[in-house]
Structure formats: C-alpha cells, structure tokens
Coordinates of N, CA, C and O in Angstrom, one line a residue:
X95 N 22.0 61.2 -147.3 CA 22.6 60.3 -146.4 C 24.1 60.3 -146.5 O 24.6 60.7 -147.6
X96 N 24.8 59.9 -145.5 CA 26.3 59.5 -145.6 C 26.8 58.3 -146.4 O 26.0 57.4 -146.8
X97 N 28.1 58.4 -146.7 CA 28.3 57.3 -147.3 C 28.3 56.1 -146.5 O 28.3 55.1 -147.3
X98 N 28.3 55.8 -145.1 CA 28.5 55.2 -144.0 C 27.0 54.4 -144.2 O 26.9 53.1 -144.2
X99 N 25.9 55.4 -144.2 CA 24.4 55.3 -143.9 C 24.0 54.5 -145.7 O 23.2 53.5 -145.8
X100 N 24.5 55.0 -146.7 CA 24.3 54.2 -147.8 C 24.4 52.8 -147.5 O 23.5 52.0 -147.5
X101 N 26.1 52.5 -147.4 CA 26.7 51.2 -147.2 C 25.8 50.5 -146.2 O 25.4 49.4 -146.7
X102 N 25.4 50.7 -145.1 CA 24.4 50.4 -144.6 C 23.4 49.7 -144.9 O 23.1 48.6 -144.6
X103 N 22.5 50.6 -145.7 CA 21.6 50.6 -146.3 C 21.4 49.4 -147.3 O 20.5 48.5 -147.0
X104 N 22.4 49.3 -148.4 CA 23.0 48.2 -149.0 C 23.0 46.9 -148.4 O 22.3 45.9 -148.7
X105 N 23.9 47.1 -147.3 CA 23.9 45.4 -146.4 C 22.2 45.3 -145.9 O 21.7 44.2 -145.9
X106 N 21.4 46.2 -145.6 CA 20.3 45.9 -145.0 C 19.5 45.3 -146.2 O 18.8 44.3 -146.1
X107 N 19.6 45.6 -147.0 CA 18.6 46.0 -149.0 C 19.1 44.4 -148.9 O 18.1 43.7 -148.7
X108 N 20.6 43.5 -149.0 CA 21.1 42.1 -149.2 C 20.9 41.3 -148.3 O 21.1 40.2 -148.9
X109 N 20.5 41.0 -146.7 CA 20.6 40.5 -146.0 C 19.7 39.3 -146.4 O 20.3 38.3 -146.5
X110 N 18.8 39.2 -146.6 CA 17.9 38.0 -147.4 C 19.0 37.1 -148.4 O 19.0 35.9 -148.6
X111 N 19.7 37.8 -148.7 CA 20.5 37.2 -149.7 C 21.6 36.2 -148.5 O 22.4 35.4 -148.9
X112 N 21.4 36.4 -147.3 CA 23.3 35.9 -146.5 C 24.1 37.1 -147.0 O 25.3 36.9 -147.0
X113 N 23.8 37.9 -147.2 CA 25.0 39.0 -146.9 C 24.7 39.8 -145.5 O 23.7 40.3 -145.0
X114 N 26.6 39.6 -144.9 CA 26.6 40.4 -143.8 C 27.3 41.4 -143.8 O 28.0 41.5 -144.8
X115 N 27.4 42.5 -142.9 CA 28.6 43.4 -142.5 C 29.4 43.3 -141.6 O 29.0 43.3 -140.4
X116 N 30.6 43.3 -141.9 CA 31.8 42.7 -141.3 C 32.7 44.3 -141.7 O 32.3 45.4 -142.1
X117 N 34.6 43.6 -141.0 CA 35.4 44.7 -141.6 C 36.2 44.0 -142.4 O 36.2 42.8 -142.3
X118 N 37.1 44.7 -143.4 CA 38.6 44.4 -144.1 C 39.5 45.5 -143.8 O 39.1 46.7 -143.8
X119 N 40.7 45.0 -143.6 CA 41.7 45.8 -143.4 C 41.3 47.5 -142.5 O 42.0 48.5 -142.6
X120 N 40.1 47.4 -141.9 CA 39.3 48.1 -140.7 C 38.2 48.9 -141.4 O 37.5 49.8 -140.9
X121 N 38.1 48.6 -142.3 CA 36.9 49.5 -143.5 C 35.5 48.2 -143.8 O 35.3 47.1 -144.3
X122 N 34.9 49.1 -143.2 CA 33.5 48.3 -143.3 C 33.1 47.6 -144.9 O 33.4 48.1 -146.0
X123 N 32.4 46.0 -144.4 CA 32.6 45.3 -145.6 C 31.4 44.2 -146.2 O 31.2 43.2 -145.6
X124 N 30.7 44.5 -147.2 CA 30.0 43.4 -147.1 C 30.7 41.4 -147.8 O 31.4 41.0 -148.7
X125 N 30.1 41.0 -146.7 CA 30.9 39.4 -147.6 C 29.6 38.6 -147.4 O 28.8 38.7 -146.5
X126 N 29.4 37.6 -148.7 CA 28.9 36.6 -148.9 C 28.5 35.5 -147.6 O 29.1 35.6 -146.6
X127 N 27.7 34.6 -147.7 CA 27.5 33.5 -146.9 C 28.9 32.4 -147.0 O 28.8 31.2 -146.6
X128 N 29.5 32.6 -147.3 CA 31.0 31.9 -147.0 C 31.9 32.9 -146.5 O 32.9 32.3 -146.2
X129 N 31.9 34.4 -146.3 CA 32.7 34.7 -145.9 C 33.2 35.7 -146.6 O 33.6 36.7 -146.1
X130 N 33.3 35.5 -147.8 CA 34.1 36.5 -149.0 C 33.6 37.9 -149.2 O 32.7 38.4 -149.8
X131 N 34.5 38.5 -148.5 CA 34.3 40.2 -149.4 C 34.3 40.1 -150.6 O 35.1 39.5 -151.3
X132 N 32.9 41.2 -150.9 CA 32.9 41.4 -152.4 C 32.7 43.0 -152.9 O 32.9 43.5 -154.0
X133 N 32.3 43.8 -151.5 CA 32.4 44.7 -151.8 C 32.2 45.7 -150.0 O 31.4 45.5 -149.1
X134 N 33.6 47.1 -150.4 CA 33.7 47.6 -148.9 C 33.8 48.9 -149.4 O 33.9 49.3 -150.6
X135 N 33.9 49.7 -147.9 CA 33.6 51.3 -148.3 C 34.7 51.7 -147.5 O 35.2 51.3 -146.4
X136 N 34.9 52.7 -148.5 CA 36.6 53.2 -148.9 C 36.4 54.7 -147.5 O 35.4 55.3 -147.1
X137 N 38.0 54.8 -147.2 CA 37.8 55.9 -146.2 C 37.3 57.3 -147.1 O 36.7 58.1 -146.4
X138 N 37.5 57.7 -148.5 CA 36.5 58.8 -149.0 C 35.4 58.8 -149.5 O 35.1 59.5 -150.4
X139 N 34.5 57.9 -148.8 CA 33.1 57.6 -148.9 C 32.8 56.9 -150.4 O 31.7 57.0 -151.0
X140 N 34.0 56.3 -150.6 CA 33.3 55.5 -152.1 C 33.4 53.9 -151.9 O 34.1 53.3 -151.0
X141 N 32.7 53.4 -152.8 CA 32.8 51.9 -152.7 C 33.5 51.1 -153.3 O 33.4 51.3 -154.5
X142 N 34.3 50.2 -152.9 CA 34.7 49.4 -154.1 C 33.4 47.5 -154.1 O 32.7 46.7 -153.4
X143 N 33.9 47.7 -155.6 CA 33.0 46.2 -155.8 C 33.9 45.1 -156.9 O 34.4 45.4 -158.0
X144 N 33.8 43.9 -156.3 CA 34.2 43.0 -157.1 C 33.1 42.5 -158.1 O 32.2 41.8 -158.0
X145 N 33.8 43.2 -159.3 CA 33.0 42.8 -160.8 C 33.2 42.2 -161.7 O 32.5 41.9 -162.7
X146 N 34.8 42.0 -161.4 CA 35.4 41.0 -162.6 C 35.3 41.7 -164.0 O 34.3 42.1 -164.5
X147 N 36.5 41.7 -164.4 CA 36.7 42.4 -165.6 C 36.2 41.9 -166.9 O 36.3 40.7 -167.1
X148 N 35.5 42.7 -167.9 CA 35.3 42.1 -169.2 C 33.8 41.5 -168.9 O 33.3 40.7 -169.7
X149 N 33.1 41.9 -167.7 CA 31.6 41.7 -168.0 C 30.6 43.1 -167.3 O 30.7 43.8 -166.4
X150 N 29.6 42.8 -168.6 CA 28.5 44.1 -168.3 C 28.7 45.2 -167.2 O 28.8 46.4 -167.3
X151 N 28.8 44.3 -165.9 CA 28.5 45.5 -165.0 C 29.8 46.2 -164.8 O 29.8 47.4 -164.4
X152 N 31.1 45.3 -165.1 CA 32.2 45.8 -165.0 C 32.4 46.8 -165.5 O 32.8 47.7 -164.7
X153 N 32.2 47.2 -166.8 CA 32.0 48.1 -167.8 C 31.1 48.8 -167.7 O 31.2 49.6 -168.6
X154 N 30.1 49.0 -167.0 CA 29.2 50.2 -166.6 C 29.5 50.9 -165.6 O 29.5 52.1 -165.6
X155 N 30.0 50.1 -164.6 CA 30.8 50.8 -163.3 C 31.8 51.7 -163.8 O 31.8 52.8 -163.4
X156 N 32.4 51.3 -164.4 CA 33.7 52.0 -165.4 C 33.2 53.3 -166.0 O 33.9 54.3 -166.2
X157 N 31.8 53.2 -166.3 CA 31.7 54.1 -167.3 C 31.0 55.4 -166.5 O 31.0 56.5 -167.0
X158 N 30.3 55.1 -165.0 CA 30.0 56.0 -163.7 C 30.7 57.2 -164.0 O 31.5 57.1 -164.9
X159 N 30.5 58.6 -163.4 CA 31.3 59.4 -163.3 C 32.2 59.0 -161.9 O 32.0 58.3 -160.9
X160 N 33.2 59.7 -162.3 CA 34.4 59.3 -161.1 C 34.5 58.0 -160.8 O 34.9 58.0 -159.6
X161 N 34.3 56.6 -161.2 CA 34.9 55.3 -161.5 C 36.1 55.2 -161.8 O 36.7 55.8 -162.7
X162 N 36.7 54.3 -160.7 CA 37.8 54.0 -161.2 C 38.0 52.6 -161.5 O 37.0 51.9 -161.3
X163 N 39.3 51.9 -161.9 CA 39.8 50.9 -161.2 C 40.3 50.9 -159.8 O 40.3 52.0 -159.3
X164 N 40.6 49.8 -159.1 CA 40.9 49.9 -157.6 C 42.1 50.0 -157.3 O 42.7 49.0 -157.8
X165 N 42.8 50.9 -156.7 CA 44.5 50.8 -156.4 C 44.8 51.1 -155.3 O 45.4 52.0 -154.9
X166 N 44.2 50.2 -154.7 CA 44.8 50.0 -152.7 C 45.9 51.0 -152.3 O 45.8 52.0 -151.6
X167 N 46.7 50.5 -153.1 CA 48.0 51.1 -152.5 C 48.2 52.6 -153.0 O 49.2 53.2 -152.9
X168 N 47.3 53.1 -153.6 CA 47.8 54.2 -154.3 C 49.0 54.6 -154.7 O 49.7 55.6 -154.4
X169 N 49.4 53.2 -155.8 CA 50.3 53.3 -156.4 C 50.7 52.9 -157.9 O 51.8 52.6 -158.4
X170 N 49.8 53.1 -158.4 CA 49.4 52.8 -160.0 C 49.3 50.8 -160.0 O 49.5 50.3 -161.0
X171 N 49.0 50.3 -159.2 CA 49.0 48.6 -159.2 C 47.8 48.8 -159.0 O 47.4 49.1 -157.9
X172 N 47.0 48.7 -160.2 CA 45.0 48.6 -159.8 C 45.3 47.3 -159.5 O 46.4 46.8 -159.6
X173 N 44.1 46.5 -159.1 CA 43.3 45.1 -158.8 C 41.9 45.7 -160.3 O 41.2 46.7 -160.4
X174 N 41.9 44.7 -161.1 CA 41.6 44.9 -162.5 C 39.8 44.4 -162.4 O 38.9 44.4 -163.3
X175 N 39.7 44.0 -161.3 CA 38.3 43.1 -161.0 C 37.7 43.6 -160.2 O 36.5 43.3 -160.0
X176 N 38.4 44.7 -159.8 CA 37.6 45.7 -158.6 C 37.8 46.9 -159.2 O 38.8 47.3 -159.8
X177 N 36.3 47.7 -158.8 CA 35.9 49.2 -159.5 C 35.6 50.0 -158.1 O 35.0 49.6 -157.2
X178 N 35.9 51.1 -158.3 CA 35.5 51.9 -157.1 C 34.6 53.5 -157.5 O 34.9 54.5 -158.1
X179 N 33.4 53.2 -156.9 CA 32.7 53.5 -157.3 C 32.2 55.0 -156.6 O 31.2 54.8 -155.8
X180 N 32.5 56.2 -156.8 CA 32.2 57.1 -155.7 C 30.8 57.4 -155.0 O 29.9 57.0 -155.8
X181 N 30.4 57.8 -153.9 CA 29.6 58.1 -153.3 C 28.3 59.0 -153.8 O 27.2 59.1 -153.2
X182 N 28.6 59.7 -155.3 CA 27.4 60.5 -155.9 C 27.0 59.4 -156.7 O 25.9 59.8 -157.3
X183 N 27.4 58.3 -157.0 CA 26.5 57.4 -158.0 C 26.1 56.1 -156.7 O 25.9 54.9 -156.9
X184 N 25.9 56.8 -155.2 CA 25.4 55.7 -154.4 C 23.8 54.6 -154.7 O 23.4 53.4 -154.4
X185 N 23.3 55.9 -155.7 CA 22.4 54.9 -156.2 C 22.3 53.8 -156.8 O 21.3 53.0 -156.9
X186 N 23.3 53.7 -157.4 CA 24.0 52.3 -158.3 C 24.2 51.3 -157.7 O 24.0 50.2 -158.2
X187 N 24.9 51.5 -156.0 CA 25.7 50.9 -155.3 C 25.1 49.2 -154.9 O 25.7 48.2 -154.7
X188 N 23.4 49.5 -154.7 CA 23.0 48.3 -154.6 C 22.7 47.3 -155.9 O 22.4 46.1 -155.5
X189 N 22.7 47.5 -156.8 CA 22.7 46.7 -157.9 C 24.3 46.3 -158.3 O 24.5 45.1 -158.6
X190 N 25.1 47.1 -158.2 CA 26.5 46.5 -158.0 C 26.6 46.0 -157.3 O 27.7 45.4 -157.6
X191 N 26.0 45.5 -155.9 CA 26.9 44.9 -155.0 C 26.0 43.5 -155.3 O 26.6 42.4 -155.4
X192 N 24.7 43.6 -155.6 CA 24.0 41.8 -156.6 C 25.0 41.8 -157.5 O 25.1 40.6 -157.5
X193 N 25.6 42.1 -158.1 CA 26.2 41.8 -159.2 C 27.6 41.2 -159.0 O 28.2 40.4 -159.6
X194 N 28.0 42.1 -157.8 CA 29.3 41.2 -157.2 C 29.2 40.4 -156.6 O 30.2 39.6 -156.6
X195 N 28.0 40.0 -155.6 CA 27.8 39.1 -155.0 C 27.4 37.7 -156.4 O 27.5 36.6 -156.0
X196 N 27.1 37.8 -157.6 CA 26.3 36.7 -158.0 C 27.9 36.3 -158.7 O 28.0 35.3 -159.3
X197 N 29.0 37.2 -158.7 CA 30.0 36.7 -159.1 C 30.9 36.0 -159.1 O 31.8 36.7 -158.7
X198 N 31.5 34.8 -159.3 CA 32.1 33.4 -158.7 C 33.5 33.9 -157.9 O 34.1 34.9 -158.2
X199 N 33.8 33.3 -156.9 CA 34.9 34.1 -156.5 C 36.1 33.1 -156.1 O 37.2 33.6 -155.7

C-alpha cells in the first residue's frame, strides 16, 4: 500500500477511539476528540508522532530504522517530542499513533 493508503488505514484502525482525519499545515492529520494533532504524514511518505520524550515508545520509535527526531524546518531545530517515523516501518505506525494519542497534550 501507499503511504497515503497506510495513514488511512490508521485513522480507520482509531476511529472508535474519536480520532479523526483532518489537515496541518496541508498534510494529512490525525487529531484527538478535542482537536489536537498528534500524529501527520510527511510529504516523503513518513509519519510523524507525538511521543514525548524520555518514555518507552519514544525510545522505540527512535530505535526504528530511519527514525528520526522531527525537524520541520529542515534546519537542525528538531521538536524533541515528535519522532518521524518512515514508511517501511508503517507497521508500527498504528501502535504509535495509540501511544500518541493516550499522551497528555
């Protein structure tokens, strides 16, 4: 599948939860029942997820092949709470995104 058709997938797999798909900054997004993005898909087919730094999943996401921290701007300023997660570890993608969603925000 695409990374499009993953992300998808994901918001469908959460929807029981109140998670919807929406956009941020024009990139498809899942947010919480209040509204909050916690996790969107990147224009090179990867995801980012809010995991908050210094817990379990944060640190597993990290440890993915091709994980990064998140740096919007592509400019060495990561966001330290968000991991971006490439498209060959899409299998992960929906346990990460429970994981961001159960995260206080």
């Amino acid at each position: 599948m695409s990374a499009e058709e993953d992300f998808k997938q994901v918001g469908a797999e959460l929807a029981d939860l109140g998670v919807g798909i929406s956009r941020m900054m024009g990139r498809p997004a899942l947010k919480d029942q209040a509204g909050k993005v916690f996790a969107s898909l990147q224009r090179d087919g990867a995801m980012v997820f809010r995991l908050v730094r210094d817990t379990p999943e944060h640190t597993a996401a990290l440890q993915l092949a091709g994980a990064s921290l998140f740096d919007p701007m592509g400019q060495g300023k990561v966001i330290k709470d968000w991991v971006v997660v490439p498209h060959s570890s899409a299998e992960k993608w929906t346990d990460l995104a429970e994981a961001a969603l159960s995260r206080p925000r």
